CSV table of C-alpha atoms and ligand atoms in Angstrom, one decimal:
chain,number,residue,atom,x,y,z
A,21,MET,CA,0.0,0.0,0.0
A,22,PRO,CA,2.1,2.9,-1.1
A,23,SER,CA,0.0,5.8,0.2
A,24,ILE,CA,-2.5,5.8,3.0
A,25,ALA,CA,-4.5,8.8,4.4
A,26,VAL,CA,-5.8,8.7,8.0
A,27,VAL,CA,-8.8,10.9,8.5
A,28,GLY,CA,-11.0,11.5,11.5
A,29,LEU,CA,-14.7,10.9,10.9
A,30,GLN,CA,-16.2,12.5,14.0
A,31,TRP,CA,-15.3,15.6,16.0
A,32,GLY,CA,-11.6,14.8,16.6
A,33,ASP,CA,-9.9,12.6,19.0
A,34,GLU,CA,-10.9,9.4,17.2
A,35,GLY,CA,-7.6,7.9,17.6
A,36,LYS,CA,-5.8,9.1,14.5
A,37,GLY,CA,-2.5,9.2,16.1
A,38,LYS,CA,-2.6,5.6,17.2
A,39,VAL,CA,-3.9,4.5,13.8
A,40,ALA,CA,-1.2,6.4,12.0
A,41,ALA,CA,1.4,4.9,14.2
A,42,TYR,CA,0.0,1.4,13.6
A,43,LEU,CA,0.1,1.9,9.8
A,44,ALA,CA,3.4,3.5,9.9
A,45,ARG,CA,5.2,0.2,10.8
A,46,GLY,CA,7.1,-0.5,7.6
A,47,ALA,CA,6.3,3.0,6.1
A,48,ASN,CA,9.0,5.3,4.8
A,49,LEU,CA,7.5,8.7,5.6
A,50,ALA,CA,4.8,10.0,7.9
A,51,VAL,CA,3.3,13.4,7.0
A,52,ARG,CA,1.0,15.8,8.9
A,53,TYR,CA,-1.1,17.8,6.3
A,54,ASN,CA,-3.4,20.0,8.3
A,55,GLY,CA,-4.3,21.5,11.7
A,56,GLY,CA,-1.7,22.7,14.1
A,57,PRO,CA,-0.9,22.6,17.8
A,58,ASN,CA,-4.7,22.5,18.4
A,59,ALA,CA,-4.2,18.6,17.6
A,60,GLY,CA,-3.3,16.2,20.4
A,61,HIS,CA,-2.5,12.8,19.3
A,62,THR,CA,-1.6,10.4,22.1
A,63,ILE,CA,0.2,7.2,21.3
A,64,MET,CA,1.5,4.5,23.5
A,65,TYR,CA,4.6,3.1,21.8
A,66,SER,CA,7.5,1.1,23.0
A,67,GLY,CA,6.2,1.2,26.6
A,68,LYS,CA,6.0,5.1,26.6
A,69,THR,CA,3.1,7.6,26.1
A,70,PHE,CA,3.5,10.5,23.8
A,71,ARG,CA,1.3,13.4,23.3
A,72,MET,CA,2.0,14.8,19.8
A,73,HIS,CA,0.7,18.1,18.7
A,74,LEU,CA,2.7,18.9,15.5
A,75,VAL,CA,5.2,16.0,14.8
A,76,PRO,CA,3.3,13.3,13.1
A,77,ALA,CA,2.9,10.4,15.6
A,78,GLY,CA,3.7,7.9,12.7
A,79,GLY,CA,7.1,9.5,12.5
A,80,LEU,CA,8.1,8.1,15.8
A,81,VAL,CA,7.5,4.7,14.4
A,82,CYS,CA,9.0,5.0,10.9
A,83,GLY,CA,11.7,7.5,11.8
A,84,THR,CA,11.0,10.1,9.0
A,85,ALA,CA,8.4,12.7,9.4
A,86,ALA,CA,7.3,15.7,7.4
A,87,ILE,CA,5.0,18.7,8.1
A,88,GLY,CA,3.2,20.0,5.1
A,89,ALA,CA,2.2,23.4,3.7
A,90,GLY,CA,-1.3,22.9,5.2
A,91,VAL,CA,-0.1,22.9,8.9
A,92,TYR,CA,-0.1,25.9,11.3
A,93,VAL,CA,3.2,25.7,13.0
A,94,ASP,CA,4.0,26.9,16.6
A,95,LEU,CA,7.7,27.1,17.0
A,96,LYS,CA,7.8,26.5,20.7
A,97,THR,CA,5.6,23.5,20.5
A,98,LEU,CA,7.6,22.1,17.7
A,99,SER,CA,10.9,22.7,19.3
A,100,GLU,CA,9.8,21.0,22.7
A,101,GLU,CA,8.1,18.2,20.9
A,102,LEU,CA,11.1,17.5,18.8
A,103,LYS,CA,13.4,17.4,21.8
A,104,GLU,CA,11.1,14.8,23.6
A,105,SER,CA,10.8,12.7,20.5
A,106,ARG,CA,14.5,12.5,19.9
A,107,GLU,CA,15.1,11.4,23.4
A,108,VAL,CA,13.5,8.1,22.3
A,109,ARG,CA,14.1,8.3,18.6
A,110,PRO,CA,17.5,10.2,18.3
A,111,ASP,CA,17.5,9.4,14.5
A,112,LEU,CA,14.2,11.1,13.9
A,113,ARG,CA,14.4,13.2,10.7
A,114,LEU,CA,11.9,16.0,10.3
A,115,TYR,CA,11.1,17.8,7.1
A,116,LEU,CA,9.2,21.2,7.2
A,117,SER,CA,7.6,22.8,4.3
A,118,PRO,CA,8.7,26.4,3.8
A,119,ARG,CA,5.1,27.2,2.8
A,120,ALA,CA,3.6,26.1,6.2
A,121,GLN,CA,2.1,29.0,8.2
A,122,VAL,CA,3.7,30.3,11.4
A,123,ILE,CA,1.5,31.0,14.4
A,124,THR,CA,2.6,34.2,16.3
A,125,GLU,CA,1.7,35.7,19.6
A,126,ILE,CA,-0.3,38.2,17.5
A,127,ALA,CA,-2.8,35.5,16.5
A,128,ARG,CA,-3.1,34.3,19.9
A,129,ARG,CA,-4.0,37.7,21.1
A,130,ALA,CA,-6.5,38.2,18.2
A,131,GLU,CA,-8.1,34.9,19.1
A,132,GLU,CA,-8.6,35.8,22.8
A,133,PHE,CA,-10.4,39.0,21.6
A,134,LEU,CA,-12.6,37.1,19.0
A,135,GLU,CA,-13.5,34.4,21.5
A,136,SER,CA,-14.5,36.9,24.2
A,137,MET,CA,-16.3,38.9,21.7
A,138,ARG,CA,-18.7,35.9,21.0
A,139,GLY,CA,-19.5,35.7,24.7
A,140,GLU,CA,-21.9,32.8,25.3
A,141,ARG,CA,-21.6,31.8,21.6
A,142,ALA,CA,-17.8,31.3,21.9
A,143,ILE,CA,-16.6,28.4,19.9
A,144,GLY,CA,-14.5,27.1,22.7
A,145,THR,CA,-11.3,26.9,20.7
A,146,THR,CA,-8.0,25.4,22.0
A,147,ARG,CA,-6.7,29.1,22.1
A,148,ARG,CA,-3.6,28.0,19.9
A,149,GLY,CA,-4.2,30.9,17.5
A,150,ILE,CA,-5.5,28.6,14.7
A,151,GLY,CA,-8.4,30.7,13.5
A,152,PRO,CA,-6.5,34.1,13.1
A,153,THR,CA,-3.5,32.4,11.6
A,154,ALA,CA,-5.9,31.0,8.9
A,155,VAL,CA,-7.4,34.5,8.4
A,156,GLU,CA,-3.8,35.8,8.0
A,157,ARG,CA,-3.1,33.2,5.3
A,158,PHE,CA,-6.2,34.2,3.2
A,159,GLY,CA,-5.8,37.7,4.0
A,160,ARG,CA,-2.3,37.6,2.5
A,161,VAL,CA,-0.5,39.0,5.5
A,162,GLY,CA,0.5,35.7,7.1
A,163,LEU,CA,3.9,34.5,8.1
A,164,ARG,CA,5.3,31.4,6.5
A,165,VAL,CA,8.3,29.2,7.5
A,166,ALA,CA,10.1,30.7,4.4
A,167,ASP,CA,9.8,34.1,5.9
A,168,LEU,CA,11.9,32.9,8.8
A,169,LEU,CA,14.7,32.3,6.4
A,170,GLU,CA,14.7,36.0,5.6
A,171,PRO,CA,15.3,37.7,8.9
A,172,ASP,CA,15.9,41.1,7.6
A,173,SER,CA,12.2,41.7,6.5
A,174,LEU,CA,10.8,39.7,9.4
A,175,GLN,CA,9.9,42.7,11.5
A,176,GLU,CA,8.1,44.5,8.6
A,177,LYS,CA,6.0,41.4,8.0
A,178,LEU,CA,5.1,41.2,11.7
A,179,ARG,CA,4.2,45.0,11.5
A,180,ASP,CA,1.7,44.2,8.7
A,181,ILE,CA,0.0,41.6,10.8
A,182,VAL,CA,-0.3,43.8,13.8
A,183,THR,CA,-1.9,46.5,11.5
A,184,PHE,CA,-4.2,43.9,9.9
A,185,TRP,CA,-5.6,43.1,13.4
A,186,ASN,CA,-5.5,46.6,14.6
A,187,LEU,CA,-3.6,45.6,17.8
A,188,LYS,CA,-1.6,48.1,20.0
A,189,GLY,CA,1.4,47.5,22.1
A,190,VAL,CA,3.1,44.6,20.3
A,191,ASP,CA,6.9,44.9,20.2
A,192,THR,CA,7.6,43.5,16.7
A,193,ARG,CA,11.4,43.8,17.1
A,194,ALA,CA,11.3,41.5,20.1
A,195,LEU,CA,8.8,39.2,18.5
A,196,ALA,CA,11.0,38.9,15.4
A,197,ASP,CA,14.2,38.3,17.3
A,198,GLY,CA,12.5,35.7,19.4
A,199,LEU,CA,11.1,33.9,16.4
A,200,SER,CA,14.4,33.9,14.7
A,201,GLU,CA,16.4,32.6,17.7
A,202,LEU,CA,13.9,29.9,18.3
A,203,PHE,CA,13.8,28.8,14.6
A,204,SER,CA,17.6,28.6,14.4
A,205,SER,CA,17.6,26.3,17.4
A,206,ILE,CA,15.2,23.7,15.8
A,207,GLU,CA,16.8,20.9,13.9
A,208,VAL,CA,14.6,20.5,10.9
A,209,GLU,CA,15.2,20.4,7.2
A,210,VAL,CA,13.2,23.0,5.4
A,211,THR,CA,12.2,21.5,2.1
A,212,GLU,CA,9.3,21.2,-0.4
A,213,VAL,CA,7.4,18.4,1.2
A,214,ASN,CA,5.4,17.8,-2.1
A,215,ARG,CA,8.7,17.0,-3.8
A,216,LEU,CA,9.7,14.7,-1.0
A,217,ILE,CA,6.5,12.8,-1.1
A,218,ARG,CA,6.7,12.5,-4.9
A,219,GLU,CA,10.3,11.1,-4.6
A,220,ARG,CA,9.3,8.5,-2.0
A,221,LEU,CA,6.2,7.4,-3.8
A,222,THR,CA,7.8,7.1,-7.3
A,223,SER,CA,10.7,5.0,-5.7
A,224,GLY,CA,8.2,2.6,-4.3
A,225,GLY,CA,8.0,3.8,-0.8
A,226,THR,CA,5.0,3.9,1.6
A,227,VAL,CA,3.8,7.3,2.9
A,228,ILE,CA,1.3,7.8,5.7
A,229,PHE,CA,-0.7,11.0,5.8
A,230,GLU,CA,-1.8,11.8,9.3
A,231,GLY,CA,-4.8,14.1,9.6
A,232,ALA,CA,-5.7,16.3,12.6
A,233,GLN,CA,-9.2,17.1,13.9
A,234,GLY,CA,-12.2,15.4,12.4
A,235,THR,CA,-14.6,15.8,9.5
A,236,MET,CA,-17.2,17.5,11.6
A,237,LEU,CA,-14.8,20.2,12.4
A,238,ASP,CA,-14.0,20.8,8.7
A,239,VAL,CA,-14.2,24.5,7.9
A,240,PHE,CA,-16.3,23.8,4.8
A,241,TYR,CA,-18.4,20.7,5.8
A,242,GLY,CA,-18.4,20.6,9.5
A,243,THR,CA,-20.8,22.1,12.0
A,244,TYR,CA,-19.9,25.7,11.1
A,245,PRO,CA,-19.1,28.0,12.9
A,246,TYR,CA,-18.2,25.5,15.6
A,247,VAL,CA,-15.3,24.1,13.6
A,248,THR,CA,-11.7,24.6,13.3
A,249,SER,CA,-9.9,26.5,10.5
A,250,SER,CA,-8.6,23.7,8.5
A,251,ILE,CA,-9.6,21.3,5.8
A,252,THR,CA,-10.0,18.1,7.8
A,253,THR,CA,-11.4,15.8,5.1
A,254,SER,CA,-9.2,13.7,2.7
A,255,ALA,CA,-9.2,16.7,0.4
A,256,GLY,CA,-6.9,18.4,2.9
A,257,VAL,CA,-4.1,15.8,2.0
A,258,SER,CA,-3.9,17.1,-1.5
A,259,ILE,CA,-4.0,20.8,-0.5
A,260,GLY,CA,-1.8,20.4,2.6
A,261,CYS,CA,0.9,18.3,0.9
A,262,GLY,CA,0.8,19.5,-2.6
A,263,ILE,CA,0.0,16.2,-4.3
A,264,PRO,CA,-2.8,15.2,-6.7
A,265,SER,CA,-5.8,13.4,-4.8
A,266,ARG,CA,-5.4,10.5,-7.0
A,267,TRP,CA,-2.0,9.7,-5.6
A,268,ILE,CA,-3.8,8.6,-2.3
A,269,ASP,CA,-4.3,4.8,-2.6
A,270,VAL,CA,-6.4,4.2,0.6
A,271,ILE,CA,-8.3,6.5,2.7
A,272,VAL,CA,-8.8,5.1,6.2
A,273,GLY,CA,-11.6,6.8,8.2
A,274,VAL,CA,-11.1,6.6,12.0
A,275,ALA,CA,-14.1,6.6,14.3
A,276,LYS,CA,-14.6,5.8,18.0
A,277,SER,CA,-17.2,3.2,19.0
A,278,TYR,CA,-19.1,6.1,20.5
A,279,THR,CA,-18.8,9.8,19.9
A,280,THR,CA,-16.9,12.6,21.7
A,281,ARG,CA,-16.7,16.3,21.3
A,282,VAL,CA,-14.6,19.0,23.0
A,283,GLY,CA,-15.7,22.7,22.7
A,284,ALA,CA,-19.1,24.1,22.0
A,285,GLY,CA,-21.6,23.3,19.2
A,286,PRO,CA,-24.5,20.9,18.5
A,287,PHE,CA,-24.1,17.2,19.2
A,288,PRO,CA,-27.2,15.2,18.4
A,289,THR,CA,-26.4,12.0,20.2
A,290,GLU,CA,-24.9,13.6,23.3
A,291,ILE,CA,-25.7,11.8,26.6
A,292,HIS,CA,-25.4,13.0,30.2
A,293,GLY,CA,-25.5,11.1,33.5
A,294,ASP,CA,-24.2,7.7,34.6
A,295,ILE,CA,-23.4,6.1,31.3
A,296,ALA,CA,-21.6,9.3,30.0
A,297,ASP,CA,-19.6,9.5,33.2
A,298,ARG,CA,-18.8,5.9,33.0
A,299,ILE,CA,-17.4,6.1,29.5
A,300,ARG,CA,-15.6,9.3,30.2
A,301,SER,CA,-13.7,7.8,33.2
A,302,ALA,CA,-13.2,4.4,31.5
A,303,GLY,CA,-11.7,6.0,28.4
A,304,VAL,CA,-10.1,9.0,30.3
A,305,GLU,CA,-11.9,11.3,28.0
A,306,TYR,CA,-10.1,14.6,28.6
A,307,GLY,CA,-8.6,16.7,25.9
A,308,ALA,CA,-4.9,16.0,25.2
A,309,THR,CA,-4.3,19.6,24.3
A,310,THR,CA,-6.5,21.5,26.9
A,311,GLY,CA,-7.4,18.9,29.5
A,312,ARG,CA,-11.1,19.7,29.1
A,313,PRO,CA,-13.5,16.9,29.8
A,314,ARG,CA,-14.8,15.6,26.4
A,315,ARG,CA,-18.6,15.5,25.9
A,316,ILE,CA,-19.9,12.0,25.2
A,317,GLY,CA,-22.5,10.5,23.0
A,318,TRP,CA,-23.7,7.4,21.3
A,319,LEU,CA,-22.3,6.4,17.9
A,320,ASP,CA,-24.1,8.4,15.2
A,321,ILE,CA,-24.3,6.6,11.9
A,322,ALA,CA,-26.2,9.4,10.2
A,323,GLN,CA,-23.2,11.6,10.9
A,324,LEU,CA,-20.6,8.9,10.0
A,325,LYS,CA,-22.4,8.2,6.7
A,326,PHE,CA,-22.1,11.9,5.7
A,327,ALA,CA,-18.4,11.9,6.8
A,328,ALA,CA,-17.5,8.6,5.1
A,329,ASP,CA,-19.1,9.9,1.9
A,330,LEU,CA,-17.2,13.3,2.0
A,331,ASN,CA,-13.9,11.6,2.5
A,332,GLY,CA,-14.3,8.7,0.1
A,333,THR,CA,-13.6,6.4,3.0
A,334,ASP,CA,-12.4,3.0,1.9
A,335,GLU,CA,-12.0,1.4,5.2
A,336,ILE,CA,-13.0,2.3,8.7
A,337,PHE,CA,-10.7,1.9,11.8
A,338,LEU,CA,-13.1,1.6,14.7
A,339,THR,CA,-11.3,2.4,18.0
A,340,ARG,CA,-12.2,1.8,21.6
A,341,VAL,CA,-14.3,-1.3,21.5
A,342,ASP,CA,-12.7,-2.0,24.9
A,343,THR,CA,-13.8,1.3,26.4
A,344,LEU,CA,-17.4,0.7,25.4
A,345,SER,CA,-17.3,-2.7,27.0
A,346,GLY,CA,-19.2,-3.6,30.3
A,347,LEU,CA,-22.5,-1.9,29.4
A,348,ASP,CA,-25.7,-4.0,29.4
A,349,ARG,CA,-27.2,-2.3,26.4
A,350,LEU,CA,-26.2,0.4,24.2
A,351,LYS,CA,-27.6,2.7,21.6
A,352,VAL,CA,-26.6,3.6,18.0
A,353,CYS,CA,-28.2,6.3,16.0
A,354,VAL,CA,-29.1,5.0,12.6
A,355,GLY,CA,-30.7,8.2,11.1
A,356,TYR,CA,-32.4,11.5,11.8
A,357,GLU,CA,-36.1,11.6,11.5
A,358,GLY,CA,-37.0,13.0,8.1
A,359,TYR,CA,-33.5,13.0,6.6
A,360,GLU,CA,-32.2,10.8,3.8
A,361,ASP,CA,-29.4,8.6,4.1
A,362,GLY,CA,-26.1,10.6,3.8
A,363,GLU,CA,-28.0,14.0,4.2
A,364,PHE,CA,-26.8,16.2,7.0
A,365,PRO,CA,-28.0,19.6,8.4
A,366,VAL,CA,-26.3,22.6,7.1
A,367,THR,CA,-26.8,25.0,10.1
A,368,VAL,CA,-26.3,24.5,13.7
A,369,SER,CA,-29.9,25.5,14.4
A,370,GLU,CA,-31.2,22.7,12.0
A,371,LEU,CA,-28.7,20.3,13.6
A,372,SER,CA,-29.7,21.2,17.2
A,373,ARG,CA,-33.3,20.3,16.3
A,374,VAL,CA,-32.7,16.8,14.6
A,375,ARG,CA,-34.3,13.8,16.2
A,376,PRO,CA,-32.0,10.8,16.2
A,377,VAL,CA,-33.5,7.5,15.5
A,378,TYR,CA,-31.9,4.8,17.9
A,379,ALA,CA,-31.3,1.1,17.5
A,380,GLU,CA,-30.6,-0.7,20.8
A,381,LEU,CA,-28.1,-3.4,20.9
A,382,GLU,CA,-26.7,-5.7,23.5
A,383,GLY,CA,-23.5,-4.6,25.3
A,384,TRP,CA,-20.5,-6.9,25.9
A,385,PRO,CA,-18.6,-8.1,28.9
A,386,PRO,CA,-15.6,-6.0,30.1
A,387,ILE,CA,-12.5,-6.2,27.9
A,388,ASP,CA,-9.8,-6.1,30.6
A,389,GLU,CA,-6.0,-6.8,30.2
A,390,THR,CA,-6.5,-10.5,30.3
A,391,LYS,CA,-9.3,-10.5,27.7
A,392,ARG,CA,-7.3,-8.1,25.5
A,393,GLY,CA,-4.3,-10.5,25.6
A,394,GLU,CA,-6.5,-13.3,24.5
A,395,ILE,CA,-8.0,-11.2,21.6
A,396,LEU,CA,-4.6,-10.1,20.4
A,397,ARG,CA,-3.4,-13.7,20.5
A,398,GLU,CA,-6.4,-15.3,18.9
A,399,GLY,CA,-7.7,-12.5,16.6
A,400,TYR,CA,-11.0,-11.1,15.7
A,401,GLY,CA,-13.0,-14.3,16.7
A,402,ALA,CA,-12.0,-13.9,20.3
A,403,LEU,CA,-13.9,-10.6,20.6
A,404,PRO,CA,-17.2,-11.1,22.6
A,405,SER,CA,-19.9,-12.2,20.3
A,406,GLN,CA,-22.0,-9.0,21.1
A,407,ALA,CA,-19.0,-6.9,20.1
A,408,ARG,CA,-18.8,-8.6,16.8
A,409,ARG,CA,-22.5,-8.0,16.2
A,410,TYR,CA,-22.1,-4.4,16.9
A,411,LEU,CA,-19.3,-4.2,14.3
A,412,ASP,CA,-21.5,-6.1,11.8
A,413,PHE,CA,-24.3,-3.7,12.5
A,414,VAL,CA,-22.1,-0.6,12.0
A,415,GLU,CA,-20.7,-1.9,8.8
A,416,GLU,CA,-24.0,-2.8,7.4
A,417,ASN,CA,-25.6,0.5,8.3
A,418,LEU,CA,-22.7,2.6,7.1
A,419,GLY,CA,-22.0,0.6,3.9
A,420,THR,CA,-18.2,0.8,4.5
A,421,HIS,CA,-16.0,-2.1,5.4
A,422,VAL,CA,-14.8,-2.0,9.1
A,423,LYS,CA,-11.4,-3.4,8.6
A,424,TYR,CA,-9.6,-2.5,11.9
A,425,VAL,CA,-10.8,-2.7,15.5
A,426,GLY,CA,-9.0,-1.0,18.4
A,427,VAL,CA,-9.1,-2.9,21.6
A,428,GLY,CA,-6.7,-0.9,23.7
A,429,PRO,CA,-4.5,2.3,23.8
A,430,ARG,CA,-1.2,0.7,22.8
A,431,THR,CA,-0.2,1.1,19.1
A,432,GLU,CA,-0.4,-2.8,18.7
A,433,ASP,CA,-3.8,-3.1,20.3
A,434,VAL,CA,-5.5,-3.8,17.1
A,435,VAL,CA,-7.3,-6.7,15.5
A,436,GLU,CA,-8.0,-6.9,11.7
A,437,ARG,CA,-11.3,-8.2,10.5
B,16,GDP,P1,-6.5,11.7,18.0
B,16,GDP,O1,-6.5,13.1,18.2
B,16,GDP,O2,-7.5,11.3,16.9
B,16,GDP,O3,-5.1,11.2,17.6
B,16,GDP,O4,-7.0,11.0,19.2
B,16,GDP,P2,-6.5,11.3,20.7
B,16,GDP,O5,-5.1,10.8,20.9
B,16,GDP,O6,-6.7,12.7,21.1
B,16,GDP,O7,-7.5,10.4,21.6
B,16,GDP,C1,-7.6,9.1,21.5
B,16,GDP,C2,-7.2,8.4,22.7
B,16,GDP,O8,-7.7,7.1,22.7
B,16,GDP,C3,-5.7,8.2,22.9
B,16,GDP,O9,-5.4,8.4,24.3
B,16,GDP,C4,-5.3,6.8,22.5
B,16,GDP,O10,-4.3,6.3,23.1
B,16,GDP,C5,-6.6,6.2,22.7
B,16,GDP,N1,-7.0,5.0,22.0
B,16,GDP,C6,-6.9,4.9,20.6
B,16,GDP,N2,-7.5,3.8,20.2
B,16,GDP,C7,-7.9,3.1,21.4
B,16,GDP,C8,-8.5,1.9,21.6
B,16,GDP,O11,-8.9,1.1,20.7
B,16,GDP,N3,-8.8,1.6,23.0
B,16,GDP,C9,-8.4,2.4,23.9
B,16,GDP,N4,-8.8,2.1,25.2
B,16,GDP,N5,-7.9,3.6,23.8
B,16,GDP,C10,-7.5,3.9,22.5
B,17,IMO,P1,-7.3,16.2,17.2
B,17,IMO,O1,-6.3,16.2,16.1
B,17,IMO,C1,-10.8,17.6,19.1
B,17,IMO,C2,-12.0,21.7,18.4
B,17,IMO,C3,-11.8,22.7,19.6
B,17,IMO,C4,-13.0,23.6,19.2
B,17,IMO,C5,-12.8,23.7,17.7
B,17,IMO,C6,-12.1,24.9,17.2
B,17,IMO,O2,-6.6,15.8,18.5
B,17,IMO,O3,-8.4,15.3,16.8
B,17,IMO,P2,-9.4,25.6,17.2
B,17,IMO,O4,-8.5,25.7,18.3
B,17,IMO,O5,-9.1,24.4,16.2
B,17,IMO,O6,-9.8,26.9,16.5
B,17,IMO,O7,-10.8,25.1,17.9
B,17,IMO,O8,-12.3,22.6,17.3
B,17,IMO,N1,-10.8,21.0,18.1
B,17,IMO,C7,-10.5,19.7,18.4
B,17,IMO,N2,-11.3,18.9,19.1
B,17,IMO,N3,-9.7,17.2,18.6
B,17,IMO,C8,-8.8,18.1,18.0
B,17,IMO,O9,-7.7,17.7,17.3
B,17,IMO,C9,-9.2,19.4,17.9
B,17,IMO,N4,-8.7,20.5,17.2
B,17,IMO,C10,-9.6,21.5,17.5
B,17,IMO,O10,-12.1,22.1,20.8
B,17,IMO,O11,-14.2,23.0,19.5
B,18,MG,MG1,-6.8,14.4,19.9
């Protein structure tokens, strides 16, 4: 499989990092194509836990990573993350696109202002400066990695950004010096990532594209305006890496066995109370970037169908079948009253009014460490029969093959179906 895209099908945190790491065994290059330090990809690999925000999780596994033009880069996060990664993987090579956008203090200040301006309608962003940095890009005042290679004109460019946001009291000299100094301390190779990918693929290599966020947070197709400022669908691979879409051989859509969301915005299958608390604590469902408790809901096949169609999903990787274990019964949303298959509300007011239609299924006994060991030794057949029925049900209703099943947090806690 020469090129595989990993995309989130829900509202983020589906387990994309783990999936990318799993698929990166034997790959030659792992590439991040979208998002920025708003992402938090936790992987357990070689007995250690890593929380990755910018460096592709798959890079820790295959040793060569790249950050494409579609990524918003925070130099401090990148610097810290690279240091930590190289403690365990000293040979890690990281390529950085000169076209990637740089997040500055100015964008974080602008975001604080924009979020507080919205008051109760605040998006609940990660406050990493993503939205304003995206605005700067399309407003044609943004700072790119290539600009850091031309320190003489850096201050002038920063002044333009300050003027753009109409901010006062920003010391652009200090900011320019700080950025230059930090950048020169980071051991990355600035190179056109599109050409690198082309070289790897034409010489028979395998490349993993690791997405950030999820389809429902996409700036075009997500639950706008409660979205992020990136293209989070598989279309983001082509834009964020500079390769034609037809160069992606397989699109793996990642979904949890239930649904979570951090931040504000409508969430049709959201649940509160005992079951939600139980899933949250069993799954340690707290944001990897901000530590906020994640909102919990049942699996939503109406939403997943919309997402799977948008992405052209070839295969599903369903994570956390172990987290959902131990419940007597569980629900799955199979559609919204009055909506066709694959149809999804356009506005948040419409989405907040939908009435999910639920199917009730039997739960399965707890998947603890012993049971997990048995499943990993014996394969898919060792999953509890109710869990297998759940997976069959999801596959039939979604119309996409559920190929991989996550049964634990470690990179290797996977059974193929
Ligand atoms: P991402 O942002 O999509 O990469 O997902 P996060 O890393 O934010 O959240 C997913 C969490 O679930 C991580 O802590 C993973 O280690 C964990 N995880 C992934 N797959 C599984 C699974 O199948 N079972 C369990 N128990 N945890 C999983
Ligand atoms: P990963 O890659 C979950 C959410 C924020 C907020 C909205 C906008 O780990 O799946 P932003 O800071 O991007 O402007 O915030 O998007 N959000 C995420 N939620 N996982 C993520 O990334 C997210 N990245 C952004 O909570 O609701
Ligand atoms: Mg995450």
